[in-house]
XYZ file of C-alpha atoms in Angstrom:
763
model
C 54.834 -20.384 23.963
C 51.173 -21.112 24.805
C 49.592 -24.088 23.015
C 47.078 -21.908 21.147
C 50.084 -20.262 19.460
C 52.504 -23.200 19.321
C 50.139 -25.673 17.637
C 49.332 -23.440 14.621
C 53.039 -22.573 14.259
C 53.973 -26.272 14.181
C 51.253 -27.129 11.674
C 51.979 -24.172 9.393
C 55.664 -25.140 9.355
C 54.691 -28.743 8.568
C 52.466 -27.430 5.764
C 55.110 -25.198 4.173
C 58.092 -27.575 4.292
C 56.933 -29.666 1.284
C 56.399 -26.420 -0.631
C 59.967 -25.381 0.172
C 61.256 -28.754 -1.065
C 59.221 -28.387 -4.264
C 60.605 -24.913 -4.931
C 64.214 -25.897 -4.221
C 64.043 -28.967 -6.473
C 62.173 -27.114 -9.217
C 64.336 -23.990 -9.239
C 67.562 -25.905 -8.629
C 67.101 -28.305 -11.514
C 65.767 -25.535 -13.739
C 68.986 -23.621 -13.024
C 71.076 -26.699 -13.860
C 69.272 -27.204 -17.136
C 69.470 -23.485 -17.900
C 73.234 -23.605 -17.362
C 73.525 -25.922 -20.344
C 73.249 -29.263 -18.545
C 70.258 -30.665 -20.367
C 70.622 -34.033 -18.649
C 70.651 -34.027 -14.869
C 73.062 -36.479 -13.268
C 71.748 -39.393 -11.253
C 73.496 -38.020 -8.160
C 71.724 -34.689 -8.462
C 68.375 -36.452 -9.045
C 68.917 -38.632 -5.999
C 69.749 -35.549 -3.922
C 66.473 -33.975 -5.048
C 64.586 -37.086 -3.983
C 66.227 -37.159 -0.577
C 65.484 -33.454 -0.092
C 61.779 -34.156 -0.628
C 61.952 -37.149 1.711
C 63.656 -35.065 4.387
C 61.055 -32.324 4.091
C 58.075 -34.666 4.485
C 59.733 -36.529 7.375
C 60.249 -33.185 9.106
C 56.585 -32.362 8.450
C 55.615 -35.675 10.042
C 57.684 -34.919 13.136
C 56.164 -31.455 13.442
C 52.654 -32.898 13.055
C 53.295 -35.515 15.735
C 54.679 -32.775 17.987
C 51.517 -30.725 17.404
C 49.430 -33.792 18.309
C 51.406 -34.204 21.533
C 50.948 -30.538 22.461
C 47.240 -30.765 21.649
C 46.703 -33.834 23.835
C 48.645 -32.270 26.680
C 46.746 -28.999 26.495
C 43.203 -30.039 25.615
C 42.916 -33.790 26.255
C 40.314 -36.051 24.672
C 36.559 -36.517 24.774
C 35.605 -40.141 25.554
C 34.080 -41.720 22.464
C 30.586 -43.113 22.521
C 29.338 -41.155 25.530
C 25.936 -39.507 25.192
C 25.860 -35.699 25.293
C 24.838 -33.804 28.335
C 21.300 -32.678 28.727
C 20.265 -29.358 27.294
C 22.296 -27.719 24.644
C 24.316 -30.832 23.909
C 27.965 -31.555 24.381
C 30.666 -28.982 24.988
C 31.988 -26.886 22.131
C 35.058 -28.335 20.406
C 38.344 -26.516 20.849
C 39.104 -24.462 17.741
C 42.151 -22.308 16.986
C 41.544 -19.978 14.062
C 43.000 -16.717 12.772
C 43.697 -14.950 9.465
C 47.221 -15.167 8.082
C 46.948 -12.795 5.139
C 44.132 -10.766 3.596
C 44.092 -11.056 -0.182
C 41.285 -8.579 -0.872
C 38.280 -6.988 0.808
C 35.082 -5.850 -0.891
C 32.984 -4.121 1.735
C 31.998 -6.825 4.211
C 33.336 -9.623 1.976
C 36.910 -10.558 2.819
C 39.141 -12.957 0.883
C 41.938 -14.211 3.084
C 44.269 -17.053 3.930
C 43.101 -18.382 7.313
C 43.881 -21.406 9.406
C 41.311 -23.512 11.249
C 42.785 -25.981 13.712
C 40.783 -28.465 15.738
C 41.325 -32.089 16.730
C 40.296 -33.238 13.221
C 42.897 -30.940 11.636
C 45.674 -32.245 13.869
C 44.694 -35.874 13.268
C 44.533 -35.371 9.493
C 47.939 -33.674 9.497
C 49.481 -36.694 11.187
C 47.699 -39.060 8.800
C 48.585 -37.190 5.594
C 52.232 -36.639 6.518
C 52.576 -40.250 7.701
C 51.203 -41.722 4.486
C 53.107 -39.250 2.357
C 56.352 -40.013 4.204
C 55.859 -43.753 3.667
C 55.228 -43.188 -0.041
C 58.266 -40.893 -0.351
C 60.603 -43.418 1.270
C 59.072 -46.289 -0.695
C 59.538 -44.362 -3.943
C 63.294 -44.127 -3.400
C 63.444 -47.827 -4.207
C 60.481 -48.190 -6.540
C 61.447 -45.318 -8.860
C 65.190 -46.018 -8.981
C 64.960 -46.816 -12.716
C 64.250 -43.120 -13.287
C 67.790 -42.235 -12.140
C 69.116 -43.097 -15.602
C 67.748 -43.282 -19.116
C 64.509 -45.257 -19.232
C 63.526 -47.688 -21.983
C 59.726 -47.653 -22.082
C 58.556 -50.684 -24.058
C 54.938 -49.535 -23.822
C 55.707 -46.599 -26.121
C 56.793 -47.829 -29.578
C 58.507 -45.367 -31.856
C 59.476 -45.440 -35.532
C 60.915 -48.757 -36.607
C 59.150 -50.682 -33.828
C 61.805 -49.775 -31.273
C 60.976 -48.849 -27.677
C 61.099 -45.246 -26.513
C 64.296 -44.230 -24.708
C 63.928 -41.085 -22.613
C 65.841 -39.330 -19.812
C 64.888 -40.344 -16.282
C 62.600 -38.075 -14.276
C 63.446 -39.120 -10.717
C 63.702 -35.565 -9.372
C 60.516 -34.478 -11.148
C 58.554 -37.313 -9.525
C 59.570 -36.191 -6.037
C 58.988 -32.583 -6.996
C 55.369 -33.439 -7.832
C 54.972 -35.515 -4.659
C 56.086 -32.562 -2.534
C 53.625 -30.219 -4.242
C 50.875 -32.814 -3.784
C 51.597 -33.084 -0.057
C 51.628 -29.301 0.337
C 48.294 -29.033 -1.475
C 46.587 -31.649 0.670
C 47.886 -30.149 3.899
C 46.715 -26.721 2.746
C 43.246 -28.128 2.148
C 43.191 -29.586 5.674
C 44.352 -26.430 7.481
C 42.210 -24.056 5.402
C 40.042 -21.742 7.480
C 37.491 -20.855 4.802
C 35.782 -22.557 1.891
C 37.413 -20.360 -0.742
C 40.854 -21.420 0.482
C 39.606 -25.014 0.518
C 38.543 -24.646 -3.108
C 41.920 -23.210 -4.143
C 43.821 -26.146 -2.648
C 41.106 -28.516 -3.879
C 41.963 -27.479 -7.426
C 45.695 -27.630 -6.734
C 45.287 -31.227 -5.538
C 43.534 -31.944 -8.842
C 46.394 -30.428 -10.836
C 48.972 -32.445 -8.879
C 46.999 -35.652 -9.453
C 46.956 -34.854 -13.183
C 50.738 -34.480 -13.132
C 51.292 -37.713 -11.193
C 48.732 -39.919 -12.933
C 50.158 -38.750 -16.252
C 53.777 -39.144 -15.118
C 54.380 -41.589 -17.984
C 52.747 -39.118 -20.354
C 54.329 -40.691 -23.434
C 51.972 -43.633 -22.929
C 48.567 -42.890 -24.471
C 46.772 -44.754 -21.673
C 48.493 -42.652 -18.985
C 47.828 -39.292 -20.640
C 44.207 -40.298 -21.302
C 43.756 -41.395 -17.671
C 45.187 -38.118 -16.383
C 42.902 -36.082 -18.621
C 39.914 -38.229 -17.638
C 40.569 -37.689 -13.927
C 40.946 -33.952 -14.448
C 37.808 -33.544 -16.581
C 35.535 -35.731 -14.424
C 36.584 -33.830 -11.321
C 35.769 -30.533 -13.004
C 32.173 -31.736 -13.386
C 31.868 -32.149 -9.635
C 33.692 -28.881 -8.996
C 31.015 -26.985 -10.916
C 28.534 -28.057 -8.235
C 31.058 -27.082 -5.564
C 31.157 -23.546 -6.994
C 27.355 -23.371 -6.940
C 27.405 -24.308 -3.248
C 30.038 -21.669 -2.506
C 28.035 -18.976 -4.296
C 24.883 -19.950 -2.396
C 26.655 -19.610 0.948
C 28.651 -16.493 0.130
C 25.733 -14.701 -1.474
C 23.387 -15.357 1.454
C 25.697 -15.403 4.479
C 28.342 -12.926 3.346
C 31.242 -15.130 4.422
C 32.901 -18.452 3.694
C 34.914 -18.597 6.925
C 34.346 -21.620 9.149
C 35.004 -19.830 12.444
C 33.845 -16.470 13.770
C 36.126 -13.673 12.565
C 35.785 -11.012 15.278
C 34.943 -7.681 13.687
C 34.171 -9.404 10.379
C 31.228 -11.157 11.982
C 30.215 -14.769 12.643
C 31.377 -17.643 10.468
C 29.290 -20.077 8.457
C 28.863 -22.599 11.271
C 27.800 -19.987 13.850
C 25.235 -18.466 11.516
C 23.651 -21.803 10.636
C 23.736 -23.269 14.153
C 23.135 -20.495 16.648
C 23.327 -20.887 20.414
C 19.814 -19.429 20.697
C 18.549 -22.346 18.619
C 20.544 -24.859 20.707
C 22.902 -25.316 17.730
C 20.186 -26.991 15.655
C 20.485 -26.356 11.940
C 18.262 -23.555 10.646
C 18.386 -21.029 7.817
C 19.541 -17.681 9.270
C 17.689 -14.426 8.550
C 20.147 -13.511 5.773
C 19.312 -16.732 3.965
C 15.572 -16.397 4.644
C 15.634 -12.947 3.068
C 16.573 -14.599 -0.241
C 13.430 -16.780 -0.170
C 10.472 -14.935 1.313
C 7.890 -16.668 -0.879
C 8.594 -20.192 0.420
C 6.765 -21.775 3.338
C 10.204 -22.683 4.701
C 12.191 -19.514 3.947
C 15.814 -20.200 3.111
C 15.638 -23.965 3.521
C 15.836 -24.765 -0.175
C 18.897 -22.508 -0.466
C 20.474 -24.323 2.467
C 19.817 -27.663 0.742
C 21.172 -26.318 -2.551
C 24.367 -25.172 -0.850
C 24.834 -28.556 0.806
C 24.171 -30.502 -2.383
C 26.545 -28.233 -4.305
C 29.394 -28.835 -1.886
C 28.662 -32.567 -1.929
C 28.867 -32.574 -5.750
C 32.502 -31.571 -5.439
C 33.029 -34.413 -2.978
C 31.376 -36.883 -5.372
C 33.979 -36.084 -8.013
C 37.010 -35.998 -5.758
C 36.098 -39.133 -3.777
C 35.022 -41.079 -6.883
C 31.416 -41.606 -5.864
C 28.703 -42.823 -8.229
C 28.206 -41.589 -10.925
C 31.618 -39.821 -11.141
C 33.613 -42.878 -10.050
C 34.902 -43.809 -13.500
C 38.160 -41.836 -13.329
C 39.717 -43.654 -10.376
C 40.343 -47.136 -11.848
C 42.069 -45.563 -14.862
C 44.286 -43.582 -12.486
C 46.198 -46.845 -11.991
C 48.214 -45.856 -15.071
C 50.357 -43.722 -12.789
C 53.292 -45.153 -10.821
C 52.173 -47.411 -7.952
C 53.404 -45.028 -5.199
C 51.077 -42.435 -6.707
C 48.190 -44.897 -6.495
C 49.022 -45.502 -2.836
C 49.087 -41.785 -2.060
C 46.045 -40.805 -4.140
C 43.915 -43.691 -2.825
C 44.829 -43.597 0.849
C 45.042 -40.252 2.616
C 45.129 -37.522 -0.005
C 43.009 -36.939 -3.088
C 40.144 -39.383 -2.587
C 40.172 -38.714 1.148
C 39.677 -35.006 0.462
C 36.023 -35.482 -0.463
C 35.207 -37.466 2.674
C 37.162 -34.987 4.781
C 35.213 -32.066 3.303
C 31.883 -33.759 4.023
C 33.045 -34.193 7.613
C 34.291 -30.616 7.856
C 31.098 -29.141 6.355
C 28.828 -31.504 8.296
C 27.098 -28.648 10.203
C 25.901 -27.277 6.841
C 24.091 -30.414 5.655
C 20.349 -30.768 6.217
C 18.866 -34.233 6.950
C 17.578 -34.395 3.377
C 21.063 -33.738 1.992
C 22.508 -36.337 4.365
C 20.021 -38.867 2.971
C 21.300 -38.132 -0.557
C 24.859 -38.634 0.725
C 23.890 -41.935 2.338
C 22.262 -43.367 -0.794
C 25.137 -42.187 -2.965
C 27.534 -44.058 -0.682
C 25.239 -47.085 -0.641
C 25.157 -47.393 -4.431
C 28.876 -46.721 -4.709
C 29.989 -49.335 -2.194
C 27.939 -52.124 -3.794
C 28.697 -51.142 -7.371
C 32.468 -50.989 -6.932
C 32.628 -54.108 -4.758
C 30.901 -56.225 -7.414
C 33.316 -54.993 -10.103
C 36.337 -55.878 -7.934
C 35.159 -59.504 -7.851
C 36.074 -60.051 -11.521
C 39.062 -57.712 -11.993
C 42.386 -59.428 -12.717
C 44.725 -56.406 -12.530
C 45.940 -56.271 -8.928
C 45.923 -52.463 -8.845
C 42.446 -52.259 -10.351
C 41.093 -54.605 -7.688
C 42.470 -52.236 -5.073
C 41.131 -49.226 -6.989
C 37.571 -50.582 -6.984
C 38.076 -51.561 -3.363
C 38.957 -47.930 -2.633
C 35.783 -46.717 -4.331
C 33.745 -49.213 -2.323
C 35.339 -48.196 0.989
C 34.794 -44.524 0.190
C 31.156 -45.463 -0.307
C 31.199 -46.923 3.214
C 32.483 -43.626 4.573
C 29.880 -41.567 2.736
C 27.106 -43.902 3.850
C 28.258 -43.606 7.452
C 28.312 -39.811 7.296
C 24.940 -39.806 5.552
C 23.199 -41.826 8.276
C 24.579 -39.611 11.033
C 27.815 -41.441 11.821
C 30.216 -38.491 11.852
C 32.815 -40.242 13.986
C 32.248 -43.615 12.283
C 32.767 -42.227 8.785
C 35.924 -40.282 9.624
C 37.222 -43.158 11.763
C 37.024 -45.409 8.720
C 38.776 -42.706 6.693
C 41.761 -42.953 9.055
C 41.915 -46.739 9.280
C 41.321 -47.152 5.538
C 44.223 -44.826 4.761
C 46.550 -47.110 6.706
C 45.567 -50.490 5.342
C 44.832 -49.292 1.800
C 48.191 -47.552 1.644
C 49.711 -50.817 2.879
C 47.903 -52.836 0.204
C 48.897 -50.524 -2.639
C 52.519 -50.408 -1.582
C 52.430 -54.207 -1.273
C 50.971 -54.441 -4.774
C 53.759 -52.189 -6.011
C 56.304 -54.502 -4.402
C 54.757 -57.460 -6.243
C 54.675 -55.628 -9.575
C 58.277 -54.513 -9.060
C 59.257 -58.164 -8.552
C 57.316 -59.937 -11.325
C 56.903 -57.167 -13.908
C 53.158 -57.520 -14.404
C 49.884 -56.391 -12.832
C 47.940 -59.486 -13.844
C 47.163 -61.829 -10.949
C 46.573 -64.891 -13.222
C 50.321 -64.689 -14.035
C 51.338 -64.785 -10.372
C 50.881 -67.399 -7.643
C 53.117 -68.924 -4.983
C 54.927 -65.635 -4.319
C 54.781 -65.955 -0.538
C 57.914 -68.142 -0.742
C 59.822 -65.509 -2.684
C 58.385 -62.425 -0.959
C 57.650 -63.322 2.683
C 57.613 -59.737 4.010
C 55.360 -58.448 1.244
C 52.986 -61.410 1.509
C 52.713 -61.108 5.295
C 52.151 -57.352 5.118
C 49.447 -57.709 2.474
C 47.783 -60.452 4.510
C 47.580 -58.021 7.422
C 46.127 -55.397 5.085
C 43.560 -57.854 3.721
C 42.532 -58.892 7.229
C 42.264 -55.251 8.277
C 40.052 -54.231 5.376
C 37.627 -57.132 5.915
C 37.393 -56.196 9.594
C 39.072 -59.235 11.154
C 38.628 -59.513 14.900
C 36.743 -61.275 17.632
C 33.140 -60.087 17.711
C 31.843 -58.414 20.862
C 35.404 -57.938 22.155
C 38.037 -55.208 21.920
C 40.424 -57.452 19.983
C 40.667 -56.807 16.281
C 42.519 -55.051 13.511
C 41.878 -51.415 12.557
C 39.063 -52.136 10.100
C 37.257 -54.286 12.688
C 36.475 -51.259 14.853
C 35.676 -48.747 12.112
C 33.423 -51.093 10.124
C 31.597 -52.126 13.269
C 31.019 -48.446 14.039
C 29.536 -47.927 10.554
C 27.247 -50.945 10.826
C 26.135 -49.894 14.299
C 25.116 -46.446 13.071
C 23.457 -47.927 9.966
C 21.454 -50.317 12.133
C 20.480 -47.474 14.457
C 19.366 -45.383 11.477
C 17.388 -48.262 9.955
C 15.649 -48.807 13.295
C 14.391 -45.217 13.299
C 13.722 -45.186 9.541
C 12.432 -48.636 8.470
C 11.739 -47.376 4.945
C 15.502 -46.985 4.478
C 16.516 -50.473 5.604
C 18.639 -50.790 2.457
C 21.163 -48.512 4.131
C 21.740 -51.300 6.664
C 21.630 -54.202 4.204
C 24.132 -52.616 1.804
C 27.117 -52.345 4.191
C 26.518 -55.890 5.464
C 26.432 -57.246 1.908
C 29.425 -55.104 1.025
C 31.383 -56.612 3.925
C 30.863 -60.107 2.495
C 31.905 -59.051 -1.006
C 34.955 -57.265 0.412
C 36.049 -60.429 2.197
C 35.710 -62.382 -1.049
C 37.607 -60.098 -3.436
C 40.385 -59.247 -0.971
C 41.222 -62.866 -0.231
C 40.798 -63.708 -3.901
C 43.542 -61.153 -4.506
C 45.825 -62.529 -1.812
C 45.316 -66.179 -2.749
C 45.818 -65.611 -6.493
C 49.002 -63.661 -5.803
C 50.737 -65.475 -2.979
C 49.163 -68.928 -2.531
C 49.225 -72.058 -4.670
C 51.740 -72.841 -7.372
C 53.372 -70.371 -9.779
C 51.345 -69.945 -12.955
C 54.196 -68.247 -14.842
C 57.445 -69.990 -14.001
C 59.673 -67.422 -15.716
C 58.194 -64.550 -13.725
C 58.310 -66.610 -10.529
C 62.040 -67.274 -10.989
C 62.636 -63.563 -11.521
C 60.649 -62.609 -8.399
C 62.514 -61.374 -5.326
C 61.790 -59.492 -2.148
C 61.909 -55.719 -2.484
C 64.686 -53.564 -0.963
C 64.446 -52.148 2.539
C 63.300 -48.754 1.348
C 60.172 -50.539 0.084
C 59.647 -53.159 2.806
C 60.252 -50.684 5.662
C 57.059 -48.683 5.001
C 55.163 -51.968 4.545
C 56.165 -53.161 8.020
C 55.321 -49.798 9.622
C 51.883 -49.636 7.989
C 51.201 -53.287 8.842
C 51.817 -52.539 12.520
C 49.565 -49.484 12.371
C 46.850 -51.460 10.553
C 46.839 -53.808 13.542
C 46.807 -51.289 16.400
C 45.281 -48.066 15.040
C 41.668 -49.051 15.637
C 41.888 -49.706 19.370
C 42.876 -47.743 22.427
C 46.618 -47.055 22.482
C 48.791 -46.644 25.575
C 47.935 -43.438 27.373
C 44.259 -43.738 26.496
C 44.590 -42.306 23.002
C 42.190 -43.554 20.340
C 41.108 -42.216 16.976
C 37.382 -42.143 17.902
C 38.160 -40.159 21.057
C 40.225 -37.686 19.026
C 37.386 -37.310 16.540
C 34.824 -36.954 19.303
C 36.841 -33.977 20.548
C 36.220 -32.279 17.196
C 32.531 -33.147 16.814
C 30.637 -30.066 15.541
C 28.089 -28.518 17.838
C 24.528 -29.631 17.233
C 25.404 -33.000 15.709
C 25.113 -34.955 18.962
C 21.330 -34.961 19.112
C 18.748 -36.415 16.746
C 18.181 -34.434 13.533
C 14.723 -34.387 11.966
C 13.990 -33.521 8.335
C 11.938 -30.497 7.316
C 10.797 -31.541 3.863
C 10.751 -35.180 5.057
C 9.479 -34.857 8.645
C 9.453 -38.653 9.081
C 13.226 -38.729 8.431
C 15.240 -38.956 11.651
C 19.018 -39.094 11.947
C 19.624 -40.574 15.409
C 22.452 -39.249 17.534
C 25.582 -41.339 17.166
C 25.783 -42.141 20.863
C 22.562 -44.186 20.505
C 24.379 -46.647 18.232
C 26.593 -47.754 21.118
C 23.721 -49.335 23.033
C 24.055 -53.075 23.596
C 20.841 -53.743 21.681
C 22.559 -52.355 18.566
C 26.236 -53.187 19.148
C 25.702 -56.926 19.559
C 23.693 -57.640 16.374
C 25.799 -55.172 14.351
C 29.014 -56.863 15.494
C 27.712 -60.330 14.708
C 26.434 -59.238 11.285
C 29.778 -57.641 10.422
C 31.776 -60.680 11.525
C 29.452 -63.168 9.847
C 29.391 -61.279 6.531
C 33.183 -60.923 6.403
C 33.734 -64.556 7.378
C 31.313 -65.706 4.684
C 33.207 -63.766 2.028
C 36.607 -65.067 3.158
C 35.420 -68.678 3.285
C 33.881 -68.412 -0.174
C 37.178 -67.072 -1.551
C 39.055 -69.958 0.092
C 36.585 -72.482 -1.332
C 37.152 -71.182 -4.858
C 40.830 -70.203 -4.936
C 42.468 -72.262 -2.165
C 40.526 -75.514 -1.753
C 39.310 -75.466 -5.389
C 35.837 -76.741 -4.539
C 34.538 -74.508 -7.324
C 36.157 -73.770 -10.666
C 36.053 -69.996 -11.259
C 36.120 -70.466 -15.047
C 33.042 -72.709 -14.885
C 31.260 -70.244 -12.603
C 32.070 -67.407 -15.007
C 30.766 -69.491 -17.934
C 27.577 -70.453 -16.085
C 26.811 -66.844 -15.189
C 28.216 -65.415 -18.408
C 25.909 -62.346 -18.643
C 26.581 -61.375 -15.040
C 30.307 -61.996 -15.444
C 30.410 -59.876 -18.610
C 28.536 -57.087 -16.832
C 30.984 -57.049 -13.925
C 34.102 -57.607 -16.060
C 33.150 -54.531 -18.093
C 32.511 -52.491 -14.930
C 28.753 -52.387 -15.485
C 29.489 -50.887 -18.943
C 29.768 -47.417 -17.410
C 32.524 -46.286 -19.750
C 30.556 -47.531 -22.717
C 27.340 -45.920 -21.443
C 29.074 -42.603 -20.851
C 30.721 -42.886 -24.255
C 27.308 -43.392 -25.861
C 25.332 -40.873 -23.786
C 27.922 -38.184 -23.108
C 31.207 -38.487 -24.981
C 29.930 -39.256 -28.474
C 27.063 -36.704 -28.315
C 29.545 -34.087 -27.131
C 31.880 -35.027 -29.980
C 28.958 -34.905 -32.418
C 27.916 -31.507 -31.128
C 31.545 -30.411 -31.349
C 31.760 -31.695 -34.916
C 28.502 -29.917 -35.787
C 29.750 -26.687 -34.231
C 33.043 -27.092 -36.086
C 31.130 -27.627 -39.362
C 28.980 -24.580 -38.634
C 32.142 -22.650 -37.845
C 33.891 -23.718 -41.056
C 30.903 -23.632 -43.400
C 28.691 -20.880 -42.048
C 30.751 -18.515 -39.916
C 33.896 -18.891 -42.008
C 31.715 -18.729 -45.157
C 30.146 -15.453 -44.029
C 33.551 -14.076 -43.112
C 35.018 -15.193 -46.433
C 32.045 -13.704 -48.323
C 32.472 -10.391 -46.519
C 36.152 -10.505 -47.286
C 35.385 -11.140 -50.986
C 32.920 -8.260 -51.038
C 35.477 -6.002 -49.409
C 38.063 -7.027 -51.954
C 35.588 -6.466 -54.835
C 34.638 -3.040 -53.468
C 38.286 -2.205 -53.000
C 39.012 -3.286 -56.577
C 36.110 -1.155 -57.843
C 37.304 1.816 -55.840
C 40.815 1.214 -57.107
C 39.778 1.168 -60.756
C 37.188 3.983 -60.764
C 38.211 6.395 -58.062
C 41.888 5.789 -57.534
C 43.001 5.077 -61.084
C 40.243 6.961 -62.937
C 39.724 10.084 -60.858
C 42.701 10.576 -58.578
C 45.405 9.121 -60.796
C 43.650 10.537 -63.910
C 43.518 14.055 -62.429
C 47.090 13.979 -61.279
C 48.307 12.495 -64.559
C 46.200 15.018 -66.608
C 47.576 17.958 -64.639
C 51.054 16.605 -65.214
C 50.452 16.247 -68.953
C 48.985 19.794 -69.190
C 51.944 21.194 -67.336
C 54.293 19.276 -69.531
C 52.507 20.515 -72.734
C 52.493 24.139 -71.530
C 56.119 23.944 -70.627
C 56.877 22.365 -73.992
C 55.041 25.200 -75.806
C 56.736 27.908 -73.739
C 60.071 26.381 -74.478
C 59.730 27.643 -78.063
C 60.137 31.289 -77.002
C 63.409 30.505 -75.337
C 65.561 31.474 -78.369
C 68.772 32.339 -76.565
C 68.973 35.743 -78.426
C 69.755 38.786 -76.193
C 68.049 41.195 -78.640
C 64.833 39.252 -78.481
C 64.881 39.179 -74.659
C 65.456 43.005 -74.435
C 62.663 43.708 -76.934
C 60.320 41.434 -74.994
C 61.146 43.121 -71.690
C 60.525 46.542 -73.170
C 57.200 45.471 -74.646
C 56.190 43.975 -71.328
C 57.099 47.204 -69.465
C 55.032 49.315 -71.885
C 52.106 46.916 -71.518
C 52.227 47.033 -67.733
C 52.407 50.870 -67.796
C 49.356 51.014 -70.068
C 47.397 48.698 -67.836
C 48.291 50.744 -64.733
C 47.120 54.003 -66.351
C 43.897 52.395 -67.515
C 43.244 51.060 -63.989
C 43.898 54.488 -62.460
C 41.529 56.472 -64.739
C 38.898 53.755 -64.890
C 38.409 53.465 -61.083
C 39.610 56.889 -59.837
C 37.182 58.942 -57.780
């Protein structure tokens, strides 16, 4: 089978296997419960979990096989090399075809397509790898759900704790559907299919975040995530309508007889693949001096709005910290390579659509997000919330990189971040599983009880701060991806001095990241136990939980560099770089805005200072954390007291929830209450008044017409008939003589009348 056929077959099979596991578990357990077995046995639940694990492991193997076939057939593009002169670099290899046509309206076709390039293959491996680790890890972490669960966070009548049946099989059922949804989003060949799986990912996250739905905090967090994401999705729909209405298609690739795709229409070969509004889009905006350009910007901003919600960017970042109410494996999956990664992935996939002005908006959104979330993580005491704000900050890094022209840098950090953030969340889950609390002030000294977990989380902390030797090729995964971001930011700032903040922000963020990550590790694993009872209870997690930690720790060390055989993530991404994004891009509305080509950031004049800045910032943050929490040169309580207003601001997450409650939630509730009052008092009052009038009219009609006229007429006729009959009854004597005499008289009378009639009217 040729590779152009084999690779899509492997990826489609990898995509559908989790769906098959979901359907088997769902229908199988529904059949068991329908057969009268309301409670599913622990053995059956465990079998359902293992079925889901087997399906995702098979998907991982198929994805790795597709990667191997891809590398053998198409090879790699060396990363960091400048494009050739002229039209730019060679076109990326793309395999695309329709699978099923849902509907066709003239030239508009709705279909299920696949779009496979090097980015698709890489994301398939990443998503299935992280999902497989979470599935295996969950076998140990969720074992309490195999039997009845006593949830002490849900009091019931009498002050007792809630006792409910375990939901082990349902957890894995939701994980399988989540994996299927994310893989469908990655392989989608058109934006409408992307949107469908985008929404399905949101539904799955709602199910998983609200897994402990009896807890008010969990159900509220799930609803919050769902509602906030719908705000961003409204913008996404606007972007889709702008593209579909002007271009007539939402397909990424050219579709043969159906015409060119979105990318080909916006970046034509005649224009050397530079971004320009096509004639169809210009026709919608003849009055403008730049016909079609505003519509192109509106489409890009609309699509980015959806990414802001899904990837928890400012100002829609507030849902992600509350999502920690879900089980820890869910946090690891949502915050590593699936839901929050979807927004960054979509920005990368739709990169050819974004104008320089839209990219600048993306860059500043990422800039604000990375600093905002990093400062909040400094004061958080819940270990999962620290990692949640860290995730928001790192997503800001990725958006900033993409916004300043670092397509490879941003997606490279997406890959490396998935590995070490998944490692950190699973490590946090191992700690919580051992000590029974999320609060770091109640931990301490756990490295003696949990050596594997502590070592793995140390690797993850070093990877996220970008540990490595500057100006060398030795470092952990984050060392290479963060350096790439800082290099592109420095290159962008050099061409756009007015936007120097976009270089300062990631450097400052690197220092803050080093501080809060080693604060986390030192409070959890170093020093003496601060809660002796919890420390005595602590123990290392089972192999099903430590196995994924070890695997991800190894990958967090090696994934950033060049692997045996010459494979590297940047080279894989370079093979998928969209046409036209190699060269400099100049703004139209902002002609002084220049997005330099990414190859320019690899010059020695940029690499050396960027590498030194990254290393120095990270080292500063780590040393400051050690001075406060290891060497105790500073007392954190005294620092918090000295800077009480700042500490309060950060501890309350910049008061965003309170601000949104005051500016959005309460006004909406007030408007809702006013509408409800208007509904009850005015609308219902009018309806009730009309009903009263109808009843009064009906009563009037009933009394006058029905009872007076109709009933009166009928009753009067009946009485007259009765009276006549009563009077006639008197002649009924029962005498035969009287009857004969009457008959004779009647015959004579009739004869007389007949004769009179004849002579009166004759002739």
